[in-house]
XYZ file of C-alpha atoms in Angstrom:
95
model
C 0.569 5.287 -14.456
C 1.508 2.560 -12.406
C -0.659 -0.029 -10.234
C 1.204 -1.405 -7.471
C -0.380 -4.233 -5.410
C 1.018 -4.945 -2.440
C 0.519 -8.269 -0.278
C 1.459 -8.551 3.278
C 0.753 -11.025 6.272
C 0.530 -9.308 9.973
C 0.575 -10.513 13.568
C -1.809 -7.666 14.324
C -5.495 -8.336 14.884
C -7.235 -6.155 12.371
C -8.707 -3.591 14.908
C -5.255 -2.697 15.659
C -4.028 -3.181 11.961
C -6.724 -0.649 10.910
C -6.101 1.743 13.546
C -2.091 1.995 12.687
C -3.189 2.642 9.124
C -5.416 5.198 9.840
C -2.884 6.664 12.197
C -0.315 6.926 8.965
C -2.978 8.235 6.635
C -1.788 11.904 6.606
C 1.890 10.674 5.708
C 0.618 8.702 2.848
C -1.815 11.636 1.725
C 1.287 14.070 1.646
C 3.153 11.725 -1.002
C 3.993 13.250 -4.046
C 3.039 11.281 -7.357
C 0.463 8.757 -5.304
C -2.898 9.137 -6.977
C -4.528 6.940 -4.993
C -4.622 4.066 -2.135
C -7.074 1.438 -1.368
C -6.426 -0.383 1.886
C -7.832 -4.176 1.249
C -8.223 -7.545 3.280
C -7.538 -10.478 1.511
C -9.253 -13.524 1.371
C -6.742 -15.599 3.600
C -6.758 -15.111 7.078
C -4.173 -12.329 8.464
C -3.454 -11.251 4.885
C -3.931 -7.544 4.061
C -3.093 -5.244 1.108
C -2.353 -2.090 -0.452
C -3.250 -0.919 -3.835
C -1.253 2.106 -4.966
C -1.878 4.153 -8.430
C 1.204 6.100 -9.107
C 1.493 8.706 -11.738
C 4.929 7.492 -12.733
C 7.637 5.353 -12.050
C 9.933 7.782 -10.824
C 7.048 8.716 -7.796
C 7.183 4.942 -6.898
C 10.907 4.752 -6.727
C 11.015 8.082 -4.603
C 8.615 6.545 -2.377
C 10.169 3.131 -2.398
C 13.619 5.108 -0.821
C 11.811 6.787 1.798
C 11.706 6.295 5.437
C 7.980 5.861 5.004
C 8.081 2.643 2.672
C 10.889 1.513 5.144
C 8.943 1.636 8.045
C 6.309 -0.414 6.707
C 7.056 -4.005 8.033
C 7.550 -2.655 11.596
C 4.476 -0.728 11.733
C 2.272 -3.693 10.640
C 4.055 -6.158 12.405
C 4.641 -8.303 9.235
C 5.539 -11.895 9.283
C 7.253 -11.974 6.153
C 8.362 -9.853 3.369
C 5.591 -8.367 1.427
C 4.786 -9.508 -1.981
C 4.970 -6.579 -4.602
C 3.780 -6.232 -8.231
C 3.925 -4.081 -10.606
C 1.664 -3.126 -13.592
C 1.538 -0.384 -16.330
C -2.110 0.968 -16.697
C -2.340 1.068 -20.231
C -5.718 3.240 -19.936
C -8.330 3.879 -17.657
C -12.332 3.584 -18.223
C -13.165 6.612 -16.300
C -11.756 10.098 -15.881
C-alpha cells in the first residue's frame, strides 16, 4: 500500500473549498485502487490537503495520469504547485 500526502495552498475561502470537494467526491469514490482519502486542513491559514491510501503504485500512477488529477489545481484555485509526498506502508495496526 502507498500513502500519498498532498499539501496545497488555495485562494478559496474554506466554505467554497469544501463545497467544491464535496461536489467532486463521487469522482474520487469511483477511482480504482483508492482505498481511502482524507480531506484535511493544515495549521497554516489557507493550507489544505489530501491524504490518500492506495492499494498499489500502479493505481496511483493511473490516477496521476487522469483528467481528474489534472483538474485539481483549477478546481481548488491553487496558489502554487502542491507539495506531494509518497510513503510505503509497511504494515497497518488494524484491519
